Coordinates of C-alpha atoms and ligand atoms in Angstrom, one line a residue:
X1417 CA 66.9 70.6 159.8
X1418 CA 63.4 71.4 159.2
X1419 CA 61.6 71.9 156.0
X1420 CA 58.4 73.4 154.2
X1421 CA 56.2 71.7 151.8
X1422 CA 54.1 74.0 149.6
X1423 CA 51.4 73.6 147.0
X1424 CA 51.0 76.1 144.3
X1425 CA 48.4 78.6 145.0
X1426 CA 44.9 77.1 143.7
X1427 CA 43.5 80.7 143.8
X1428 CA 43.7 84.3 145.4
X1429 CA 44.6 84.0 149.1
X1430 CA 42.2 86.0 151.7
X1431 CA 42.1 86.7 155.3
X1432 CA 43.1 89.2 157.9
X1433 CA 46.3 88.9 159.9
X1434 CA 48.2 91.0 162.8
X1435 CA 51.8 91.2 161.8
X1436 CA 54.1 90.0 164.7
X1437 CA 55.8 92.7 166.9
X1438 CA 58.5 94.9 164.8
X1439 CA 61.8 93.1 165.4
X1440 CA 63.9 96.4 165.2
X1441 CA 61.7 98.1 167.5
X1442 CA 61.3 95.2 169.9
X1443 CA 65.0 95.4 170.4
X1444 CA 65.1 99.0 171.1
X1445 CA 62.2 98.7 173.5
X1446 CA 63.8 95.8 175.8
X1447 CA 67.0 97.7 175.6
X1448 CA 65.8 101.3 176.5
X1449 CA 63.4 100.1 178.9
X1450 CA 66.1 98.3 180.8
X1451 CA 68.1 101.5 181.3
X1452 CA 64.9 103.6 181.9
X1453 CA 64.2 105.1 185.1
X1454 CA 61.7 102.6 186.7
X1455 CA 59.4 99.8 185.5
X1456 CA 58.4 100.2 181.8
X1457 CA 55.3 98.1 180.3
X1458 CA 56.0 97.0 176.7
X1459 CA 53.3 96.0 174.6
X1460 CA 53.1 94.0 171.3
X1461 CA 56.8 92.6 171.5
X1462 CA 57.2 89.7 169.1
X1463 CA 58.0 86.3 170.1
X1464 CA 61.0 85.7 167.8
X1465 CA 64.4 84.5 168.9
X1466 CA 66.1 87.7 168.0
X1467 CA 64.1 89.8 170.5
X1468 CA 64.4 87.3 172.9
X1469 CA 68.3 87.3 172.9
X1470 CA 68.0 91.0 173.7
X1471 CA 66.0 90.3 176.7
X1472 CA 68.2 87.4 177.8
X1473 CA 71.2 89.6 177.5
X1474 CA 69.5 92.3 179.8
X1475 CA 68.8 89.6 182.2
X1476 CA 72.2 88.7 182.6
X1477 CA 73.1 92.3 183.3
X1478 CA 70.7 92.3 186.4
X1479 CA 67.3 93.3 184.7
X1480 CA 64.3 91.9 185.8
X1481 CA 61.2 91.1 183.4
X1482 CA 57.5 90.1 184.5
X1483 CA 55.0 88.6 182.0
X1484 CA 51.6 89.7 182.5
X1485 CA 49.4 88.5 179.6
X1486 CA 50.5 90.2 176.5
X1487 CA 52.5 92.7 178.6
X1488 CA 56.1 92.6 179.5
X1489 CA 57.2 94.8 182.5
X1490 CA 60.8 95.6 182.4
X1491 CA 62.1 96.5 185.6
X1492 CA 64.3 99.5 184.4
X1493 CA 67.4 100.0 186.4
X1494 CA 68.3 103.3 185.0
X1495 CA 71.4 104.4 183.0
X1496 CA 74.1 103.2 185.7
X1497 CA 72.1 100.2 187.1
X1498 CA 73.3 97.4 185.1
X1499 CA 75.6 94.8 186.5
X1500 CA 78.3 92.6 184.9
X1501 CA 77.2 89.5 183.2
X1502 CA 78.7 86.4 184.8
X1503 CA 79.2 84.8 181.3
X1504 CA 79.8 85.8 177.7
X1505 CA 76.3 87.0 176.1
X1506 CA 75.4 84.9 173.3
X1507 CA 73.4 86.9 170.9
X1508 CA 72.2 84.0 168.7
X1509 CA 71.6 84.8 165.0
X1510 CA 70.8 88.6 165.9
X1511 CA 73.1 91.4 164.6
X1512 CA 70.9 94.0 166.0
X1513 CA 71.6 92.7 169.6
X1514 CA 75.3 92.5 169.0
X1515 CA 75.9 95.9 167.5
X1516 CA 73.4 97.7 169.8
X1517 CA 75.2 96.1 173.1
X1518 CA 78.5 97.1 171.5
X1519 CA 77.4 100.7 171.9
X1520 CA 75.8 100.2 175.5
X1521 CA 78.3 98.0 176.9
X1522 CA 81.1 100.4 176.0
X1523 CA 80.0 102.8 178.5
X1524 CA 79.7 100.5 181.4
X1525 CA 82.2 100.2 184.3
X1526 CA 82.5 96.1 183.8
X1527 CA 84.0 93.8 181.2
X1528 CA 81.6 91.7 178.8
X1529 CA 82.0 89.4 176.0
X1530 CA 79.5 89.2 172.9
X1531 CA 79.2 86.2 170.9
X1532 CA 76.9 84.5 168.5
X1533 CA 75.9 81.7 166.4
X1534 CA 77.9 80.7 163.2
X1535 CA 76.3 83.3 160.9
X1536 CA 76.9 86.0 163.4
X1537 CA 80.2 85.2 163.9
X1538 CA 80.9 85.8 160.3
X1539 CA 79.4 89.3 160.2
X1540 CA 81.5 92.3 160.2
X1541 CA 81.7 94.4 163.7
X1542 CA 84.6 96.7 162.8
X1543 CA 82.0 99.2 161.4
X1544 CA 80.8 99.6 165.0
X1545 CA 84.1 98.6 167.0
X1546 CA 86.0 101.4 165.3
X1547 CA 83.8 104.6 165.8
X1548 CA 83.1 103.3 169.3
X1549 CA 87.1 103.2 170.0
X1550 CA 87.3 106.7 168.9
X1551 CA 84.8 107.7 171.4
X1552 CA 87.3 106.2 174.0
X1553 CA 85.9 102.8 174.4
X1554 CA 88.1 99.8 175.1
X1555 CA 86.5 97.3 172.5
X1556 CA 88.0 94.7 170.5
X1557 CA 86.9 92.1 167.7
X1558 CA 86.5 92.9 164.0
X1559 CA 84.1 89.8 164.2
X1560 CA 82.6 88.2 167.3
X1561 CA 83.6 87.6 169.9
X1562 CA 83.7 91.2 170.8
X1563 CA 85.4 92.0 173.9
X1564 CA 84.6 95.2 175.8
X1565 CA 86.4 96.3 178.9
X1566 CA 85.8 99.4 180.9
X1567 CA 86.9 102.6 179.3
X1568 CA 89.8 104.4 180.8
X1569 CA 87.9 107.6 181.1
X1570 CA 84.3 108.9 180.2
X1571 CA 83.5 108.3 176.7
X1572 CA 83.7 111.4 174.5
X1573 CA 80.8 112.5 171.7
X1574 CA 81.6 112.0 168.2
X1575 CA 81.4 113.7 165.0
X1576 CA 81.0 110.7 162.3
X1577 CA 80.1 110.2 158.9
X1578 CA 78.7 106.8 158.4
X1579 CA 80.5 105.3 155.3
X1580 CA 77.4 103.2 154.7
X1581 CA 73.8 103.7 155.8
X1582 CA 73.4 101.8 158.8
X1583 CA 70.6 101.7 161.7
X1584 CA 72.5 99.4 163.8
X1585 CA 75.7 101.3 163.9
X1586 CA 74.0 104.5 164.2
X1587 CA 71.9 103.2 167.3
X1588 CA 75.3 101.7 168.7
X1589 CA 76.9 105.5 168.6
X1590 CA 73.7 107.1 170.0
X1591 CA 73.5 104.4 172.9
X1592 CA 77.2 105.3 173.7
X1593 CA 76.6 108.8 173.5
X1594 CA 73.8 108.8 176.2
X1595 CA 76.8 108.5 178.5
X1596 CA 79.4 110.7 176.7
X1597 CA 80.8 113.9 177.6
X1598 CA 79.6 116.2 174.7
X1599 CA 77.5 115.9 171.8
X1600 CA 77.3 113.0 169.2
X1601 CA 76.7 113.8 165.7
X1602 CA 75.9 111.1 163.2
X1603 CA 75.6 111.8 159.5
X1604 CA 74.4 109.2 157.1
X1605 CA 74.4 108.8 153.2
X1606 CA 71.0 107.1 153.0
X1607 CA 67.9 106.8 155.1
X1608 CA 68.4 104.1 157.4
X1609 CA 65.5 103.2 160.0
X1610 CA 65.3 106.0 162.9
X1611 CA 63.4 103.8 165.5
X1612 CA 66.2 104.5 168.0
X1613 CA 65.9 108.2 167.7
X1614 CA 62.2 108.3 167.9
X1615 CA 62.2 106.0 171.1
X1616 CA 64.7 108.0 172.8
X1617 CA 63.1 111.4 172.1
X1618 CA 59.8 109.7 173.4
X1619 CA 61.7 108.9 176.5
X1620 CA 62.9 112.3 177.2
X1621 CA 66.5 112.0 175.6
X1622 CA 67.9 115.1 173.8
X1623 CA 67.9 113.5 170.2
X1624 CA 67.1 115.7 166.9
X1625 CA 67.3 115.3 163.2
X1626 CA 69.2 118.1 161.3
X1627 CA 69.0 118.8 157.8
X1628 CA 71.2 116.5 155.5
X1629 CA 70.5 113.2 157.3
X1630 CA 72.4 114.2 160.4
X1631 CA 71.1 113.2 164.2
X1632 CA 72.5 114.9 167.1
X1633 CA 72.4 113.6 170.6
X1634 CA 73.4 116.7 172.8
X1635 CA 73.3 115.8 176.5
X1636 CA 74.0 119.4 177.9
X1637 CA 71.8 120.2 180.2
X1638 CA 70.0 116.6 180.3
X1639 CA 69.8 114.7 183.7
X1640 CA 70.6 111.4 181.8
X1641 CA 67.3 109.7 182.8
X1642 CA 65.0 108.0 180.4
X1643 CA 61.5 108.2 181.5
X1644 CA 59.8 105.1 182.6
X1645 CA 56.8 105.6 179.9
X1646 CA 55.1 102.5 178.3
X1647 CA 56.2 101.5 175.0
X1648 CA 54.0 99.9 172.2
X1649 CA 55.5 97.9 169.6
X1650 CA 53.9 98.0 166.3
X1651 CA 53.7 95.2 163.8
X1652 CA 56.8 94.3 161.7
X1653 CA 56.7 95.5 158.0
X1654 CA 59.5 93.4 157.2
X1655 CA 57.4 90.3 158.3
X1656 CA 54.2 91.6 156.9
X1657 CA 55.9 92.0 153.6
X1658 CA 55.5 87.9 153.2
X1659 CA 51.8 88.0 153.5
X1660 CA 51.5 91.0 151.3
X1661 CA 54.1 89.7 148.4
X1662 CA 52.1 86.1 148.7
X1663 CA 49.0 88.3 147.9
X1664 CA 50.5 90.2 145.1
X1665 CA 51.7 86.5 143.5
X1666 CA 48.7 84.5 144.2
X1667 CA 45.8 87.4 144.2
X1668 CA 44.3 89.1 147.1
X1669 CA 40.6 88.5 148.0
X1670 CA 41.4 90.7 149.9
X1671 CA 44.3 90.1 152.2
X1672 CA 44.6 92.8 155.0
X1673 CA 47.7 92.9 157.6
X1674 CA 46.5 95.0 160.6
X1675 CA 48.6 97.2 162.7
X1676 CA 51.9 97.4 160.4
X1677 CA 54.5 100.1 161.4
X1678 CA 54.4 102.6 158.6
X1679 CA 57.6 104.5 159.3
X1680 CA 58.8 105.9 155.9
X1681 CA 62.3 104.5 156.5
X1682 CA 60.6 101.0 156.5
X1683 CA 57.7 101.1 153.7
X1684 CA 60.2 100.9 150.5
X1685 CA 59.0 97.6 149.9
X1686 CA 55.5 99.1 149.4
X1687 CA 56.7 101.6 147.2
X1688 CA 58.4 99.0 145.1
X1689 CA 55.3 96.9 144.8
X1690 CA 53.2 99.8 143.7
X1691 CA 56.0 100.6 141.1
X1692 CA 55.6 97.0 139.9
X1693 CA 52.0 97.4 139.4
X1694 CA 50.7 95.7 142.5
X1695 CA 47.4 96.7 143.8
X1696 CA 48.6 97.4 147.6
X1697 CA 47.2 100.1 149.7
X1698 CA 47.4 101.6 153.1
X1699 CA 44.1 101.9 155.3
X1700 CA 43.5 103.7 158.6
X1701 CA 47.2 104.9 159.5
X1702 CA 47.5 107.1 162.4
X1703 CA 50.3 107.9 165.1
X1704 CA 50.8 105.6 168.0
X1705 CA 53.9 106.1 170.5
X1706 CA 56.0 108.0 167.9
X1707 CA 55.4 105.7 165.1
X1708 CA 52.8 105.6 162.1
X1709 CA 50.6 102.4 162.4
X1710 CA 48.1 101.2 159.9
X1711 CA 46.6 98.4 158.2
X1712 CA 48.0 97.2 154.6
X1713 CA 45.7 95.7 152.1
X1714 CA 46.1 93.6 148.6
X1715 CA 43.0 93.6 147.3
X1716 CA 42.9 91.8 143.6
X1717 CA 45.6 90.5 141.6
X1718 CA 47.7 93.2 139.3
X1719 CA 47.0 92.2 135.7
X1720 CA 50.6 92.9 134.8
X1721 CA 53.3 93.2 137.0
X1722 CA 56.5 94.7 135.6
X1723 CA 60.2 94.8 136.4
X1724 CA 61.7 97.9 138.0
X1725 CA 64.9 99.5 139.3
X1726 CA 65.7 99.6 143.1
X1727 CA 68.8 101.4 144.0
X1728 CA 69.9 104.2 146.3
X1729 CA 67.4 105.4 148.8
X1730 CA 64.8 103.1 148.1
X1731 CA 67.2 99.9 148.4
X1732 CA 68.0 101.3 152.0
X1733 CA 64.1 101.7 152.7
X1734 CA 63.7 97.9 151.8
X1735 CA 67.2 96.4 152.6
X1736 CA 65.7 93.6 154.4
X1737 CA 62.7 92.8 151.7
X1738 CA 64.9 92.4 148.7
X1739 CA 64.6 88.5 148.9
X1740 CA 60.7 88.8 148.9
X1741 CA 60.7 91.5 146.3
X1742 CA 63.0 89.3 144.0
X1743 CA 60.3 86.5 144.3
X1744 CA 57.8 88.8 143.3
X1745 CA 60.1 90.1 140.4
X1746 CA 60.3 86.5 139.2
X1747 CA 56.7 86.3 138.0
X1748 CA 56.7 89.8 136.6
X1749 CA 57.1 91.3 133.1
X1750 CA 60.8 92.3 132.4
X1751 CA 64.1 92.7 134.5
X1752 CA 64.2 94.1 138.1
X1753 CA 67.5 95.4 139.4
X1754 CA 68.5 95.8 142.9
X1755 CA 71.4 98.1 142.8
X1756 CA 73.8 99.8 145.4
X1757 CA 73.2 96.5 147.4
X1758 CA 76.5 95.3 148.5
X1759 CA 75.2 95.4 152.2
X1760 CA 73.4 92.6 151.2
X1761 CA 76.3 90.4 151.2
X1762 CA 76.9 90.8 155.0
X1763 CA 73.2 90.0 156.2
X1764 CA 72.2 86.9 158.0
X1765 CA 73.6 85.2 154.6
X1766 CA 75.1 86.6 151.7
X1767 CA 71.7 87.6 150.2
X1768 CA 72.6 88.6 146.7
X1769 CA 74.0 85.0 146.4
X1770 CA 71.0 83.2 148.6
X1771 CA 68.6 85.0 146.8
X1772 CA 70.1 84.2 143.3
X1773 CA 70.5 80.6 144.1
X1774 CA 66.9 80.6 145.5
X1775 CA 65.7 81.9 142.4
X1776 CA 67.7 79.7 140.0
X1777 CA 66.0 76.8 141.8
X1778 CA 62.8 78.0 140.4
X1779 CA 64.2 78.0 137.1
X1780 CA 64.7 81.9 137.1
X1781 CA 67.3 83.9 135.3
X1782 CA 69.3 85.9 137.7
X1783 CA 72.5 88.2 137.2
X1784 CA 74.8 88.3 140.1
X1785 CA 77.1 91.2 140.5
X1786 CA 79.3 92.3 143.3
X1787 CA 76.9 95.1 144.5
X1788 CA 73.6 94.4 142.6
X1789 CA 71.3 91.6 141.5
X1790 CA 69.1 91.3 138.3
X1791 CA 66.0 89.2 138.1
X1792 CA 64.4 88.3 134.6
X1793 CA 60.9 87.9 135.3
X1794 CA 59.0 85.3 133.5
X1795 CA 55.9 87.3 132.8
X1796 CA 53.3 85.3 134.7
X1797 CA 54.7 82.0 133.3
X1798 CA 54.7 79.3 136.3
X1799 CA 58.0 79.0 138.1
X1800 CA 59.6 75.4 138.0
X1801 CA 58.8 73.3 140.9
X1802 CA 61.6 73.4 143.1
X1803 CA 63.4 72.1 146.2
X1804 CA 65.3 75.0 147.6
X1805 CA 68.0 75.6 150.3
X1806 CA 67.2 78.6 152.5
X1807 CA 70.7 78.6 153.7
X1808 CA 69.6 79.0 157.3
X1809 CA 68.3 82.4 156.3
X1810 CA 64.8 83.2 157.7
X1811 CA 64.1 85.9 154.9
X1812 CA 65.4 83.3 152.2
X1813 CA 63.1 80.9 153.6
X1814 CA 59.9 82.7 153.8
X1815 CA 60.8 84.4 150.1
X1816 CA 61.1 80.9 148.8
X1817 CA 57.5 80.2 150.3
X1818 CA 56.2 83.3 148.1
X1819 CA 57.8 82.0 145.0
X1820 CA 56.5 78.4 145.5
X1821 CA 52.9 79.8 145.2
X1822 CA 53.9 80.6 141.6
X1823 CA 55.4 77.2 140.8
X1824 CA 54.1 74.5 138.5
X1825 CA 54.1 71.7 141.4
X1826 CA 54.7 71.3 144.9
X1827 CA 57.9 72.5 146.1
X1828 CA 60.4 72.1 149.5
X1829 CA 62.3 74.5 151.1
X1830 CA 64.9 73.2 153.5
X1831 CA 66.6 74.6 156.5
X1832 CA 63.8 76.9 157.6
X1833 CA 64.3 76.7 161.5
X1834 CA 65.5 80.4 161.8
X1835 CA 62.4 81.4 160.5
X1836 CA 61.8 81.6 164.3
X1837 CA 64.3 84.4 164.8
X1838 CA 61.7 86.9 163.4
X1839 CA 58.5 85.2 162.7
X1840 CA 57.6 82.1 164.6
X1841 CA 53.7 82.4 163.5
X1842 CA 54.7 82.6 159.6
X1843 CA 53.7 79.0 158.7
X1844 CA 50.4 79.6 160.8
X1845 CA 49.8 82.8 159.1
X1846 CA 50.4 81.4 155.5
X1847 CA 47.9 78.6 156.2
X1848 CA 45.4 81.1 157.6
X1849 CA 45.4 83.0 154.3
X1850 CA 44.9 79.7 152.3
X1851 CA 48.2 78.5 151.7
X1852 CA 48.9 74.7 151.8
X1853 CA 52.1 74.4 153.8
X1854 CA 53.2 71.7 155.6
X1855 CA 56.1 71.1 157.9
X1856 CA 58.4 68.5 158.3
Ligands
LIG1016 C1 68.3 96.9 161.8 C2 69.1 97.5 160.8 C3 69.3 97.0 159.3 C4 68.2 95.9 159.0 C5 68.3 94.7 160.2 C6 67.9 95.5 161.5 C7 68.3 97.4 163.1 O1 70.6 96.4 159.3 O2 69.0 95.0 157.8 O3 67.8 93.8 159.9 O4 67.2 96.9 163.6 O5 68.5 98.7 163.2 P1 71.8 97.8 159.1 O6 71.6 98.9 160.3 O7 73.1 97.2 159.1 O8 71.6 98.4 157.9

């Protein structure tokens, strides 16, 4: 079981980083390239284990990949070119791999089984299995293993209102909808990330957004081909959030993270940090491959960070950044509340419980509710030096490193191996900014 040892920040951090490729967009790039109509060059793909799990799954179904330096050439086989996998597909720790594949595999003429690690096997799959069955899929498993057999007939488009905003479920239904008779229409209660829609449109699929958070895929008149266009994966805001938050806590002199995806469904943590009084700005933003990309800069140290309320739409827009925002809240003045946050309980860990436990280890007062988390900030006073268990959750491990910068002595964070699922360069990047972090 790997661990980090971190020294408190001796002064402001400084330096320039390039964020690793966005994990969400990386999954979609590999998967859609694999069913595109010919070879697709993907640049900027992250090296994390989760994206590799998606690539491995597609390889098991006969898709070939050629690495050429920083580029990955995916030999797209077309919508109907996948082959039956010889064994169960292991999605590792990756919920996105499993849920997106549920949608894609529901429409294939072969059987497949999806499984994963102990954390993934505990996560809810009924939310995706149930609407896929309504589309005519033959799919079972409220938790993994999920078993999929060829459907009795063509899938049917669905008109579905998601009970909880979820990009993974929306994407699974859109992928199944590529193969279905009739339109697929999905309504959402909140602004979940829309990378699948953007990339499908970029590859020529008939996807449109309608008012009231409704996404429609209407294949009428479409030739059911995805164009073999090159895909560029921008930097991951959810990974960049750790360097940015570290610079907010320790000061930035300055810290710049280049090439970050600034899709408005992903920038909730920047809005939250600004509302707390942090000096975070965006520089040089422009459009690339259907996504907005730019640098995020932290210059100076906010004199007085203050607690805020994060709920509803803002919570959806920073759903993966709650652990690190909670670490920043711990050094702010006043209380911060994350509300409407029941979804956090079914992430890679129960993140209401694991974030609360992580902050308690640093001596922070927290209030844990069924669907909310309150953090009482220590108003700039140091946190207690801690020995923290990251519970195998990559984002808890990295958030704990950010909190440790504000501690009154060296800290240890245990069970950090899963940082490699999303951000294998994390420890190197922290050191490059001036953090004293050793690995054991
Ligand atoms: C993701 C969607 C989010 C997010 C996850 C990645 C995606 O989950 O938490 O880390 O790539 O679609 P939900 O769709 O379940 O909200």
